[in-house]
mmCIF file with all atom_site columns, C-alpha atoms in Angstrom:
data_model
loop_
_atom_site.group_PDB
_atom_site.id
_atom_site.type_symbol
_atom_site.label_atom_id
_atom_site.label_alt_id
_atom_site.label_comp_id
_atom_site.label_asym_id
_atom_site.label_entity_id
_atom_site.label_seq_id
_atom_site.pdbx_PDB_ins_code
_atom_site.Cartn_x
_atom_site.Cartn_y
_atom_site.Cartn_z
_atom_site.occupancy
_atom_site.B_iso_or_equiv
_atom_site.pdbx_formal_charge
_atom_site.auth_seq_id
_atom_site.auth_comp_id
_atom_site.auth_asym_id
_atom_site.auth_atom_id
_atom_site.pdbx_PDB_model_num
ATOM 1   C CA . MET A 1 1   ? -1.747  38.915  2.215   1.00 50.00 ? 1   MET A CA 1
ATOM 2   C CA . ARG A 1 2   ? 1.520   37.340  1.164   1.00 55.00 ? 2   ARG A CA 1
ATOM 3   C CA . MET A 1 3   ? 2.857   37.471  4.673   1.00 56.00 ? 3   MET A CA 1
ATOM 4   C CA . THR A 1 4   ? -0.093  35.563  6.092   1.00 65.00 ? 4   THR A CA 1
ATOM 5   C CA . VAL A 1 5   ? 0.323   32.838  3.458   1.00 63.00 ? 5   VAL A CA 1
ATOM 6   C CA . PHE A 1 6   ? 4.054   32.412  3.988   1.00 71.00 ? 6   PHE A CA 1
ATOM 7   C CA . ALA A 1 7   ? 4.047   32.761  7.817   1.00 77.00 ? 7   ALA A CA 1
ATOM 8   C CA . PRO A 1 8   ? 3.167   29.130  8.644   1.00 75.00 ? 8   PRO A CA 1
ATOM 9   C CA . LEU A 1 9   ? 5.670   27.915  6.084   1.00 74.00 ? 9   LEU A CA 1
ATOM 10  C CA . MET A 1 10  ? 8.385   30.108  7.584   1.00 76.00 ? 10  MET A CA 1
ATOM 11  C CA . CYS A 1 11  ? 7.497   28.905  11.076  1.00 77.00 ? 11  CYS A CA 1
ATOM 12  C CA . LEU A 1 12  ? 7.774   25.277  9.754   1.00 75.00 ? 12  LEU A CA 1
ATOM 13  C CA . LEU A 1 13  ? 11.031  25.950  8.179   1.00 76.00 ? 13  LEU A CA 1
ATOM 14  C CA . ALA A 1 14  ? 12.348  27.639  11.301  1.00 80.00 ? 14  ALA A CA 1
ATOM 15  C CA . GLY A 1 15  ? 11.461  24.540  13.268  1.00 80.00 ? 15  GLY A CA 1
ATOM 16  C CA . ALA A 1 16  ? 12.571  22.006  10.683  1.00 82.00 ? 16  ALA A CA 1
ATOM 17  C CA . ALA A 1 17  ? 15.943  23.384  9.897   1.00 82.00 ? 17  ALA A CA 1
ATOM 18  C CA . PRO A 1 18  ? 17.491  23.074  13.418  1.00 83.00 ? 18  PRO A CA 1
ATOM 19  C CA . ALA A 1 19  ? 15.894  19.592  13.765  1.00 81.00 ? 19  ALA A CA 1
ATOM 20  C CA . ALA A 1 20  ? 17.480  18.517  10.426  1.00 79.00 ? 20  ALA A CA 1
ATOM 21  C CA . LEU A 1 21  ? 20.845  19.982  11.471  1.00 80.00 ? 21  LEU A CA 1
ATOM 22  C CA . LEU A 1 22  ? 20.640  18.188  14.791  1.00 80.00 ? 22  LEU A CA 1
ATOM 23  C CA . LEU A 1 23  ? 19.801  14.868  13.093  1.00 75.00 ? 23  LEU A CA 1
ATOM 24  C CA . ALA A 1 24  ? 22.573  15.245  10.639  1.00 74.00 ? 24  ALA A CA 1
ATOM 25  C CA . ALA A 1 25  ? 25.146  16.085  13.260  1.00 76.00 ? 25  ALA A CA 1
ATOM 26  C CA . THR A 1 26  ? 24.072  13.005  15.411  1.00 72.00 ? 26  THR A CA 1
ATOM 27  C CA . ALA A 1 27  ? 23.643  10.474  12.770  1.00 65.00 ? 27  ALA A CA 1
ATOM 28  C CA . VAL A 1 28  ? 25.358  7.152   13.110  1.00 65.00 ? 28  VAL A CA 1
ATOM 29  C CA . PRO A 1 29  ? 26.251  4.837   10.210  1.00 63.00 ? 29  PRO A CA 1
ATOM 30  C CA . ALA A 1 30  ? 23.030  3.543   8.909   1.00 60.00 ? 30  ALA A CA 1
ATOM 31  C CA . GLN A 1 31  ? 24.228  -0.040  8.363   1.00 61.00 ? 31  GLN A CA 1
ATOM 32  C CA . ALA A 1 32  ? 21.615  -0.256  5.673   1.00 66.00 ? 32  ALA A CA 1
ATOM 33  C CA . TYR A 1 33  ? 23.922  -1.395  2.876   1.00 70.00 ? 33  TYR A CA 1
ATOM 34  C CA . VAL A 1 34  ? 22.221  -3.345  0.118   1.00 75.00 ? 34  VAL A CA 1
ATOM 35  C CA . GLY A 1 35  ? 24.422  -5.224  -2.361  1.00 78.00 ? 35  GLY A CA 1
ATOM 36  C CA . PRO A 1 36  ? 24.059  -4.844  -6.106  1.00 83.00 ? 36  PRO A CA 1
ATOM 37  C CA . GLY A 1 37  ? 22.260  -8.121  -6.518  1.00 83.00 ? 37  GLY A CA 1
ATOM 38  C CA . LEU A 1 38  ? 19.687  -7.563  -3.781  1.00 84.00 ? 38  LEU A CA 1
ATOM 39  C CA . GLY A 1 39  ? 19.340  -3.928  -4.861  1.00 87.00 ? 39  GLY A CA 1
ATOM 40  C CA . LEU A 1 40  ? 18.825  -4.748  -8.502  1.00 89.00 ? 40  LEU A CA 1
ATOM 41  C CA . GLY A 1 41  ? 16.365  -7.519  -7.621  1.00 89.00 ? 41  GLY A CA 1
ATOM 42  C CA . ALA A 1 42  ? 14.374  -5.197  -5.386  1.00 89.00 ? 42  ALA A CA 1
ATOM 43  C CA . ALA A 1 43  ? 14.285  -2.534  -8.029  1.00 91.00 ? 43  ALA A CA 1
ATOM 44  C CA . SER A 1 44  ? 13.236  -4.935  -10.734 1.00 91.00 ? 44  SER A CA 1
ATOM 45  C CA . THR A 1 45  ? 10.457  -6.358  -8.484  1.00 91.00 ? 45  THR A CA 1
ATOM 46  C CA . ALA A 1 46  ? 9.228   -2.786  -7.806  1.00 92.00 ? 46  ALA A CA 1
ATOM 47  C CA . LEU A 1 47  ? 9.299   -2.011  -11.449 1.00 92.00 ? 47  LEU A CA 1
ATOM 48  C CA . GLY A 1 48  ? 7.393   -5.233  -12.169 1.00 92.00 ? 48  GLY A CA 1
ATOM 49  C CA . VAL A 1 49  ? 4.717   -4.349  -9.719  1.00 92.00 ? 49  VAL A CA 1
ATOM 50  C CA . VAL A 1 50  ? 4.445   -0.752  -11.064 1.00 93.00 ? 50  VAL A CA 1
ATOM 51  C CA . GLY A 1 51  ? 4.253   -2.142  -14.569 1.00 92.00 ? 51  GLY A CA 1
ATOM 52  C CA . ALA A 1 52  ? 1.626   -4.601  -13.638 1.00 93.00 ? 52  ALA A CA 1
ATOM 53  C CA . ILE A 1 53  ? -0.422  -1.791  -11.975 1.00 93.00 ? 53  ILE A CA 1
ATOM 54  C CA . LEU A 1 54  ? -0.102  0.344   -15.082 1.00 92.00 ? 54  LEU A CA 1
ATOM 55  C CA . LEU A 1 55  ? -1.053  -2.591  -17.329 1.00 91.00 ? 55  LEU A CA 1
ATOM 56  C CA . GLY A 1 56  ? -4.002  -3.373  -15.172 1.00 91.00 ? 56  GLY A CA 1
ATOM 57  C CA . LEU A 1 57  ? -5.110  0.242   -15.255 1.00 91.00 ? 57  LEU A CA 1
ATOM 58  C CA . MET A 1 58  ? -4.845  0.140   -19.015 1.00 89.00 ? 58  MET A CA 1
ATOM 59  C CA . ALA A 1 59  ? -6.789  -3.062  -19.227 1.00 88.00 ? 59  ALA A CA 1
ATOM 60  C CA . PHE A 1 60  ? -9.416  -2.376  -16.681 1.00 89.00 ? 60  PHE A CA 1
ATOM 61  C CA . VAL A 1 61  ? -9.882  1.374   -17.101 1.00 91.00 ? 61  VAL A CA 1
ATOM 62  C CA . TRP A 1 62  ? -8.611  2.683   -20.357 1.00 90.00 ? 62  TRP A CA 1
ATOM 63  C CA . TYR A 1 63  ? -9.993  0.167   -22.841 1.00 89.00 ? 63  TYR A CA 1
ATOM 64  C CA . PRO A 1 64  ? -13.538 0.062   -21.213 1.00 90.00 ? 64  PRO A CA 1
ATOM 65  C CA . VAL A 1 65  ? -13.648 3.915   -21.158 1.00 91.00 ? 65  VAL A CA 1
ATOM 66  C CA . LYS A 1 66  ? -12.492 3.950   -24.771 1.00 90.00 ? 66  LYS A CA 1
ATOM 67  C CA . ARG A 1 67  ? -15.253 1.493   -25.693 1.00 88.00 ? 67  ARG A CA 1
ATOM 68  C CA . LEU A 1 68  ? -17.831 3.458   -23.800 1.00 90.00 ? 68  LEU A CA 1
ATOM 69  C CA . LEU A 1 69  ? -16.810 6.725   -25.500 1.00 91.00 ? 69  LEU A CA 1
ATOM 70  C CA . ARG A 1 70  ? -16.955 5.030   -28.885 1.00 89.00 ? 70  ARG A CA 1
ATOM 71  C CA . MET A 1 71  ? -20.433 3.629   -28.098 1.00 90.00 ? 71  MET A CA 1
ATOM 72  C CA . VAL A 1 72  ? -21.687 7.138   -26.905 1.00 91.00 ? 72  VAL A CA 1
ATOM 73  C CA . ARG A 1 73  ? -20.258 8.749   -29.987 1.00 91.00 ? 73  ARG A CA 1
ATOM 74  C CA . ARG A 1 74  ? -21.894 6.129   -32.257 1.00 89.00 ? 74  ARG A CA 1
ATOM 75  C CA . ALA A 1 75  ? -25.153 6.544   -30.556 1.00 89.00 ? 75  ALA A CA 1
ATOM 76  C CA . GLY A 1 76  ? -25.038 10.301  -30.757 1.00 86.00 ? 76  GLY A CA 1
ATOM 77  C CA . ARG A 1 77  ? -24.195 10.088  -34.463 1.00 84.00 ? 77  ARG A CA 1
ATOM 78  C CA . SER A 1 78  ? -27.032 7.630   -35.245 1.00 82.00 ? 78  SER A CA 1
ATOM 79  C CA . SER A 1 79  ? -29.565 9.739   -33.341 1.00 80.00 ? 79  SER A CA 1
ATOM 80  C CA . ALA A 1 80  ? -28.439 12.830  -35.207 1.00 75.00 ? 80  ALA A CA 1
ATOM 81  C CA . GLY A 1 81  ? -28.864 10.978  -38.480 1.00 70.00 ? 81  GLY A CA 1
ATOM 82  C CA . ARG A 1 82  ? -32.404 9.943   -37.641 1.00 67.00 ? 82  ARG A CA 1
ATOM 83  C CA . LYS A 1 83  ? -33.593 13.412  -36.870 1.00 58.00 ? 83  LYS A CA 1
ATOM 84  C CA . PRO A 1 84  ? -35.156 15.199  -39.832 1.00 57.00 ? 84  PRO A CA 1
ATOM 85  C CA . MET B 2 1   ? 33.889  -14.112 19.326  1.00 78.00 ? 1   MET B CA 1
ATOM 86  C CA . MET B 2 2   ? 34.690  -12.390 16.019  1.00 82.00 ? 2   MET B CA 1
ATOM 87  C CA . ALA B 2 3   ? 35.896  -15.679 14.522  1.00 86.00 ? 3   ALA B CA 1
ATOM 88  C CA . ALA B 2 4   ? 32.567  -17.375 15.424  1.00 88.00 ? 4   ALA B CA 1
ATOM 89  C CA . ALA B 2 5   ? 30.599  -14.464 14.074  1.00 87.00 ? 5   ALA B CA 1
ATOM 90  C CA . THR B 2 6   ? 32.596  -14.584 10.795  1.00 89.00 ? 6   THR B CA 1
ATOM 91  C CA . LEU B 2 7   ? 32.047  -18.311 10.521  1.00 89.00 ? 7   LEU B CA 1
ATOM 92  C CA . LEU B 2 8   ? 28.234  -17.830 11.091  1.00 89.00 ? 8   LEU B CA 1
ATOM 93  C CA . LEU B 2 9   ? 28.160  -15.065 8.596   1.00 89.00 ? 9   LEU B CA 1
ATOM 94  C CA . ALA B 2 10  ? 30.061  -17.204 6.060   1.00 90.00 ? 10  ALA B CA 1
ATOM 95  C CA . LEU B 2 11  ? 27.617  -20.083 6.589   1.00 91.00 ? 11  LEU B CA 1
ATOM 96  C CA . ALA B 2 12  ? 24.634  -17.699 6.181   1.00 91.00 ? 12  ALA B CA 1
ATOM 97  C CA . LEU B 2 13  ? 26.143  -16.333 2.925   1.00 89.00 ? 13  LEU B CA 1
ATOM 98  C CA . LEU B 2 14  ? 26.779  -19.846 1.721   1.00 90.00 ? 14  LEU B CA 1
ATOM 99  C CA . ALA B 2 15  ? 23.138  -20.835 2.513   1.00 91.00 ? 15  ALA B CA 1
ATOM 100 C CA . THR B 2 16  ? 21.937  -17.679 0.623   1.00 90.00 ? 16  THR B CA 1
ATOM 101 C CA . VAL B 2 17  ? 23.986  -18.521 -2.426  1.00 88.00 ? 17  VAL B CA 1
ATOM 102 C CA . MET B 2 18  ? 22.825  -22.112 -2.342  1.00 89.00 ? 18  MET B CA 1
ATOM 103 C CA . LEU B 2 19  ? 19.126  -21.097 -1.858  1.00 90.00 ? 19  LEU B CA 1
ATOM 104 C CA . ALA B 2 20  ? 19.393  -18.576 -4.774  1.00 89.00 ? 20  ALA B CA 1
ATOM 105 C CA . ARG B 2 21  ? 20.818  -21.309 -7.065  1.00 88.00 ? 21  ARG B CA 1
ATOM 106 C CA . ARG B 2 22  ? 18.371  -23.963 -6.017  1.00 89.00 ? 22  ARG B CA 1
ATOM 107 C CA . TRP B 2 23  ? 15.215  -21.907 -6.261  1.00 88.00 ? 23  TRP B CA 1
ATOM 108 C CA . GLY B 2 24  ? 16.335  -20.321 -9.572  1.00 88.00 ? 24  GLY B CA 1
ATOM 109 C CA . VAL B 2 25  ? 15.938  -16.725 -8.414  1.00 88.00 ? 25  VAL B CA 1
ATOM 110 C CA . LEU B 2 26  ? 17.785  -15.454 -11.491 1.00 88.00 ? 26  LEU B CA 1
ATOM 111 C CA . GLY B 2 27  ? 15.516  -17.469 -13.754 1.00 90.00 ? 27  GLY B CA 1
ATOM 112 C CA . ARG B 2 28  ? 12.508  -15.894 -12.075 1.00 91.00 ? 28  ARG B CA 1
ATOM 113 C CA . PHE B 2 29  ? 13.818  -12.450 -12.801 1.00 91.00 ? 29  PHE B CA 1
ATOM 114 C CA . ALA B 2 30  ? 14.620  -13.378 -16.360 1.00 91.00 ? 30  ALA B CA 1
ATOM 115 C CA . ALA B 2 31  ? 10.966  -14.625 -16.827 1.00 91.00 ? 31  ALA B CA 1
ATOM 116 C CA . LEU B 2 32  ? 9.783   -11.339 -15.292 1.00 91.00 ? 32  LEU B CA 1
ATOM 117 C CA . GLY B 2 33  ? 11.782  -9.381  -17.852 1.00 91.00 ? 33  GLY B CA 1
ATOM 118 C CA . ALA B 2 34  ? 10.593  -11.630 -20.675 1.00 92.00 ? 34  ALA B CA 1
ATOM 119 C CA . ILE B 2 35  ? 6.887   -10.943 -19.639 1.00 91.00 ? 35  ILE B CA 1
ATOM 120 C CA . GLY B 2 36  ? 7.592   -7.115  -19.457 1.00 90.00 ? 36  GLY B CA 1
ATOM 121 C CA . ARG B 2 37  ? 9.085   -7.053  -22.835 1.00 91.00 ? 37  ARG B CA 1
ATOM 122 C CA . ARG B 2 38  ? 6.239   -9.213  -24.359 1.00 90.00 ? 38  ARG B CA 1
ATOM 123 C CA . SER B 2 39  ? 3.556   -6.870  -22.711 1.00 90.00 ? 39  SER B CA 1
ATOM 124 C CA . VAL B 2 40  ? 5.360   -3.781  -24.292 1.00 89.00 ? 40  VAL B CA 1
ATOM 125 C CA . ARG B 2 41  ? 5.473   -5.505  -27.623 1.00 90.00 ? 41  ARG B CA 1
ATOM 126 C CA . ILE B 2 42  ? 1.860   -6.465  -27.539 1.00 88.00 ? 42  ILE B CA 1
ATOM 127 C CA . MET B 2 43  ? 0.735   -3.035  -26.428 1.00 86.00 ? 43  MET B CA 1
ATOM 128 C CA . ALA B 2 44  ? 2.691   -1.471  -29.249 1.00 87.00 ? 44  ALA B CA 1
ATOM 129 C CA . ARG B 2 45  ? 1.359   -3.756  -31.879 1.00 87.00 ? 45  ARG B CA 1
ATOM 130 C CA . ARG B 2 46  ? -0.586  -2.220  -34.712 1.00 87.00 ? 46  ARG B CA 1
ATOM 131 C CA . GLY B 2 47  ? -3.520  -3.727  -36.512 1.00 84.00 ? 47  GLY B CA 1
ATOM 132 C CA . ALA B 2 48  ? -4.836  -5.725  -33.513 1.00 85.00 ? 48  ALA B CA 1
ATOM 133 C CA . SER B 2 49  ? -8.328  -4.975  -32.221 1.00 87.00 ? 49  SER B CA 1
ATOM 134 C CA . ASP B 2 50  ? -8.928  -3.137  -28.983 1.00 84.00 ? 50  ASP B CA 1
ATOM 135 C CA . CYS B 2 51  ? -10.771 -6.136  -27.614 1.00 87.00 ? 51  CYS B CA 1
ATOM 136 C CA . SER B 2 52  ? -7.896  -8.518  -28.090 1.00 89.00 ? 52  SER B CA 1
ATOM 137 C CA . LYS B 2 53  ? -5.475  -5.953  -26.726 1.00 89.00 ? 53  LYS B CA 1
ATOM 138 C CA . GLU B 2 54  ? -7.630  -5.462  -23.679 1.00 89.00 ? 54  GLU B CA 1
ATOM 139 C CA . ARG B 2 55  ? -7.777  -9.233  -22.985 1.00 90.00 ? 55  ARG B CA 1
ATOM 140 C CA . ALA B 2 56  ? -4.052  -9.619  -23.497 1.00 91.00 ? 56  ALA B CA 1
ATOM 141 C CA . ALA B 2 57  ? -3.377  -6.623  -21.234 1.00 90.00 ? 57  ALA B CA 1
ATOM 142 C CA . ARG B 2 58  ? -5.535  -8.094  -18.544 1.00 91.00 ? 58  ARG B CA 1
ATOM 143 C CA . LEU B 2 59  ? -3.923  -11.462 -18.755 1.00 92.00 ? 59  LEU B CA 1
ATOM 144 C CA . LEU B 2 60  ? -0.441  -10.008 -18.827 1.00 92.00 ? 60  LEU B CA 1
ATOM 145 C CA . ALA B 2 61  ? -1.055  -7.604  -15.929 1.00 92.00 ? 61  ALA B CA 1
ATOM 146 C CA . MET B 2 62  ? -2.081  -10.515 -13.764 1.00 92.00 ? 62  MET B CA 1
ATOM 147 C CA . ARG B 2 63  ? 0.771   -12.644 -14.897 1.00 92.00 ? 63  ARG B CA 1
ATOM 148 C CA . LEU B 2 64  ? 3.344   -9.738  -14.459 1.00 92.00 ? 64  LEU B CA 1
ATOM 149 C CA . MET B 2 65  ? 2.066   -9.017  -10.982 1.00 92.00 ? 65  MET B CA 1
ATOM 150 C CA . GLY B 2 66  ? 2.262   -12.691 -9.974  1.00 92.00 ? 66  GLY B CA 1
ATOM 151 C CA . ARG B 2 67  ? 5.733   -13.168 -11.506 1.00 92.00 ? 67  ARG B CA 1
ATOM 152 C CA . SER B 2 68  ? 7.079   -9.993  -9.911  1.00 93.00 ? 68  SER B CA 1
ATOM 153 C CA . LEU B 2 69  ? 5.709   -10.895 -6.502  1.00 92.00 ? 69  LEU B CA 1
ATOM 154 C CA . ALA B 2 70  ? 7.109   -14.435 -6.858  1.00 91.00 ? 70  ALA B CA 1
ATOM 155 C CA . ALA B 2 71  ? 10.438  -13.060 -7.806  1.00 91.00 ? 71  ALA B CA 1
ATOM 156 C CA . GLY B 2 72  ? 10.537  -10.696 -4.843  1.00 91.00 ? 72  GLY B CA 1
ATOM 157 C CA . ALA B 2 73  ? 9.417   -13.369 -2.502  1.00 92.00 ? 73  ALA B CA 1
ATOM 158 C CA . GLY B 2 74  ? 12.066  -15.761 -3.802  1.00 91.00 ? 74  GLY B CA 1
ATOM 159 C CA . LEU B 2 75  ? 14.697  -13.065 -3.405  1.00 90.00 ? 75  LEU B CA 1
ATOM 160 C CA . ALA B 2 76  ? 13.559  -12.251 0.136   1.00 90.00 ? 76  ALA B CA 1
ATOM 161 C CA . LEU B 2 77  ? 13.519  -15.891 1.087   1.00 91.00 ? 77  LEU B CA 1
ATOM 162 C CA . ALA B 2 78  ? 16.946  -16.493 -0.414  1.00 90.00 ? 78  ALA B CA 1
ATOM 163 C CA . ALA B 2 79  ? 18.319  -13.546 1.616   1.00 89.00 ? 79  ALA B CA 1
ATOM 164 C CA . ALA B 2 80  ? 16.573  -14.723 4.733   1.00 90.00 ? 80  ALA B CA 1
ATOM 165 C CA . PRO B 2 81  ? 19.528  -16.724 6.232   1.00 91.00 ? 81  PRO B CA 1
ATOM 166 C CA . LEU B 2 82  ? 21.746  -13.648 5.910   1.00 88.00 ? 82  LEU B CA 1
ATOM 167 C CA . ALA B 2 83  ? 19.081  -11.517 7.605   1.00 87.00 ? 83  ALA B CA 1
ATOM 168 C CA . ALA B 2 84  ? 18.588  -14.162 10.255  1.00 88.00 ? 84  ALA B CA 1
ATOM 169 C CA . ALA B 2 85  ? 22.351  -14.327 10.975  1.00 88.00 ? 85  ALA B CA 1
ATOM 170 C CA . LEU B 2 86  ? 22.528  -10.538 11.241  1.00 87.00 ? 86  LEU B CA 1
ATOM 171 C CA . ALA B 2 87  ? 19.473  -10.420 13.469  1.00 86.00 ? 87  ALA B CA 1
ATOM 172 C CA . LEU B 2 88  ? 20.159  -13.397 15.713  1.00 85.00 ? 88  LEU B CA 1
ATOM 173 C CA . GLY B 2 89  ? 23.954  -12.804 16.079  1.00 83.00 ? 89  GLY B CA 1
ATOM 174 C CA . PRO B 2 90  ? 23.642  -10.017 18.734  1.00 83.00 ? 90  PRO B CA 1
ATOM 175 C CA . TRP B 2 91  ? 20.890  -12.076 20.497  1.00 85.00 ? 91  TRP B CA 1
ATOM 176 C CA . LEU B 2 92  ? 23.355  -15.040 20.636  1.00 85.00 ? 92  LEU B CA 1
ATOM 177 C CA . GLY B 2 93  ? 26.183  -12.778 21.791  1.00 85.00 ? 93  GLY B CA 1
ATOM 178 C CA . LEU B 2 94  ? 28.077  -12.947 18.423  1.00 84.00 ? 94  LEU B CA 1
ATOM 179 C CA . PRO B 2 95  ? 29.071  -9.601  16.758  1.00 86.00 ? 95  PRO B CA 1
ATOM 180 C CA . THR B 2 96  ? 27.898  -10.541 13.257  1.00 85.00 ? 96  THR B CA 1
ATOM 181 C CA . LEU B 2 97  ? 27.057  -6.950  12.454  1.00 83.00 ? 97  LEU B CA 1
ATOM 182 C CA . ASN B 2 98  ? 30.627  -5.975  13.176  1.00 84.00 ? 98  ASN B CA 1
ATOM 183 C CA . ALA B 2 99  ? 31.850  -8.930  11.256  1.00 85.00 ? 99  ALA B CA 1
ATOM 184 C CA . LEU B 2 100 ? 29.993  -7.757  8.263   1.00 83.00 ? 100 LEU B CA 1
ATOM 185 C CA . PHE B 2 101 ? 31.774  -4.470  8.235   1.00 83.00 ? 101 PHE B CA 1
ATOM 186 C CA . ASP B 2 102 ? 35.191  -5.745  9.399   1.00 86.00 ? 102 ASP B CA 1
ATOM 187 C CA . PRO B 2 103 ? 37.671  -5.937  6.501   1.00 88.00 ? 103 PRO B CA 1
ATOM 188 C CA . LEU B 2 104 ? 39.548  -8.827  7.968   1.00 90.00 ? 104 LEU B CA 1
ATOM 189 C CA . ALA B 2 105 ? 36.386  -10.808 8.475   1.00 89.00 ? 105 ALA B CA 1
ATOM 190 C CA . ARG B 2 106 ? 35.218  -9.984  4.913   1.00 89.00 ? 106 ARG B CA 1
ATOM 191 C CA . ALA B 2 107 ? 38.612  -11.196 3.585   1.00 91.00 ? 107 ALA B CA 1
ATOM 192 C CA . ALA B 2 108 ? 38.302  -14.425 5.513   1.00 91.00 ? 108 ALA B CA 1
ATOM 193 C CA . ILE B 2 109 ? 34.796  -14.950 4.143   1.00 90.00 ? 109 ILE B CA 1
ATOM 194 C CA . LEU B 2 110 ? 36.160  -14.290 0.641   1.00 91.00 ? 110 LEU B CA 1
ATOM 195 C CA . CYS B 2 111 ? 38.884  -16.827 1.150   1.00 91.00 ? 111 CYS B CA 1
ATOM 196 C CA . LEU B 2 112 ? 36.454  -19.367 2.473   1.00 89.00 ? 112 LEU B CA 1
ATOM 197 C CA . GLY B 2 113 ? 34.101  -18.815 -0.383  1.00 89.00 ? 113 GLY B CA 1
ATOM 198 C CA . ILE B 2 114 ? 36.887  -19.259 -2.989  1.00 92.00 ? 114 ILE B CA 1
ATOM 199 C CA . SER B 2 115 ? 38.113  -22.363 -1.283  1.00 92.00 ? 115 SER B CA 1
ATOM 200 C CA . LEU B 2 116 ? 34.696  -23.889 -1.259  1.00 89.00 ? 116 LEU B CA 1
ATOM 201 C CA . ALA B 2 117 ? 34.149  -23.005 -4.915  1.00 89.00 ? 117 ALA B CA 1
ATOM 202 C CA . LEU B 2 118 ? 37.480  -24.617 -5.808  1.00 93.00 ? 118 LEU B CA 1
ATOM 203 C CA . ILE B 2 119 ? 36.626  -27.684 -3.684  1.00 92.00 ? 119 ILE B CA 1
ATOM 204 C CA . ARG B 2 120 ? 33.315  -28.010 -5.610  1.00 88.00 ? 120 ARG B CA 1
ATOM 205 C CA . PHE B 2 121 ? 35.066  -27.552 -8.967  1.00 90.00 ? 121 PHE B CA 1
ATOM 206 C CA . VAL B 2 122 ? 37.706  -30.189 -8.167  1.00 92.00 ? 122 VAL B CA 1
ATOM 207 C CA . LEU B 2 123 ? 35.042  -32.628 -6.778  1.00 91.00 ? 123 LEU B CA 1
ATOM 208 C CA . GLY B 2 124 ? 32.922  -32.091 -9.906  1.00 88.00 ? 124 GLY B CA 1
ATOM 209 C CA . ARG B 2 125 ? 35.929  -32.731 -12.212 1.00 89.00 ? 125 ARG B CA 1
ATOM 210 C CA . ILE B 2 126 ? 36.738  -35.885 -10.354 1.00 88.00 ? 126 ILE B CA 1
ATOM 211 C CA . GLY B 2 127 ? 33.070  -37.031 -10.481 1.00 86.00 ? 127 GLY B CA 1
ATOM 212 C CA . ARG B 2 128 ? 32.883  -36.280 -14.199 1.00 85.00 ? 128 ARG B CA 1
ATOM 213 C CA . ALA B 2 129 ? 36.120  -38.148 -14.837 1.00 84.00 ? 129 ALA B CA 1
ATOM 214 C CA . HIS B 2 130 ? 34.684  -41.159 -13.099 1.00 81.00 ? 130 HIS B CA 1
ATOM 215 C CA . GLY B 2 131 ? 31.580  -41.019 -15.326 1.00 73.00 ? 131 GLY B CA 1
ATOM 216 C CA . GLY B 2 132 ? 29.308  -39.123 -13.015 1.00 61.00 ? 132 GLY B CA 1
ATOM 217 C CA . SER B 2 133 ? 26.672  -36.503 -13.818 1.00 58.00 ? 133 SER B CA 1
ATOM 218 C CA . ARG B 2 134 ? 27.507  -32.823 -14.637 1.00 56.00 ? 134 ARG B CA 1
ATOM 219 C CA . ARG B 2 135 ? 26.790  -31.666 -11.123 1.00 54.00 ? 135 ARG B CA 1
ATOM 220 C CA . GLY B 2 136 ? 29.370  -29.838 -8.989  1.00 48.00 ? 136 GLY B CA 1
ATOM 221 C CA . ARG B 2 137 ? 30.566  -27.323 -11.539 1.00 52.00 ? 137 ARG B CA 1
ATOM 222 C CA . LEU B 2 138 ? 32.048  -23.972 -10.552 1.00 51.00 ? 138 LEU B CA 1
ATOM 223 C CA . SER B 2 139 ? 29.501  -22.147 -12.628 1.00 51.00 ? 139 SER B CA 1
ATOM 224 C CA . PRO B 2 140 ? 25.752  -22.879 -12.560 1.00 49.00 ? 140 PRO B CA 1
ATOM 225 C CA . ALA B 2 141 ? 25.425  -22.134 -16.207 1.00 43.00 ? 141 ALA B CA 1
#
């Protein structure tokens, strides 16, 4: 059972490892240097976008769900209080 | 060829620095940081109602997204001359990519930049001595 689960993974690793070695052996300099100013700017832009998404999730999802839960709880409490 | 590529690269770097100063790229990032700090402060505030927090979070999320996209776009536009020089150099037959990694070319660009900054500083001092405005300083601050 365990062999059948791991067999595709082992095949994948057996194929990927030589490919990775070949790529590492034939790599040329990437010439993708980013200076500190551009790097920090890009990082802070990405952090800003992520923060905006998190804040938007909080504003558009968390608070309405919280309000809904509170309303449901309040409705349940009031209906339980009315029953004899 | 290498000298022309170095000169093109130096001009592109100069244009990048000028655009970054002119468009206030650093100021945009400072405003982005200020909005992030403000949003954290508002979210951590106690005693405020959920309704007001929700409204503030909605407004701040939109503002933060807009400011971060504007800052990123400003940065990308300011870096555009350098990217254009690197991309168009080989097309024009100039080894700009090699000049970027050549120590001698980098030293020449450094000397050129320092010379230009000194010329600006001296011209600014002369202008201020003759009652001009406060433009042409070495530092933008």
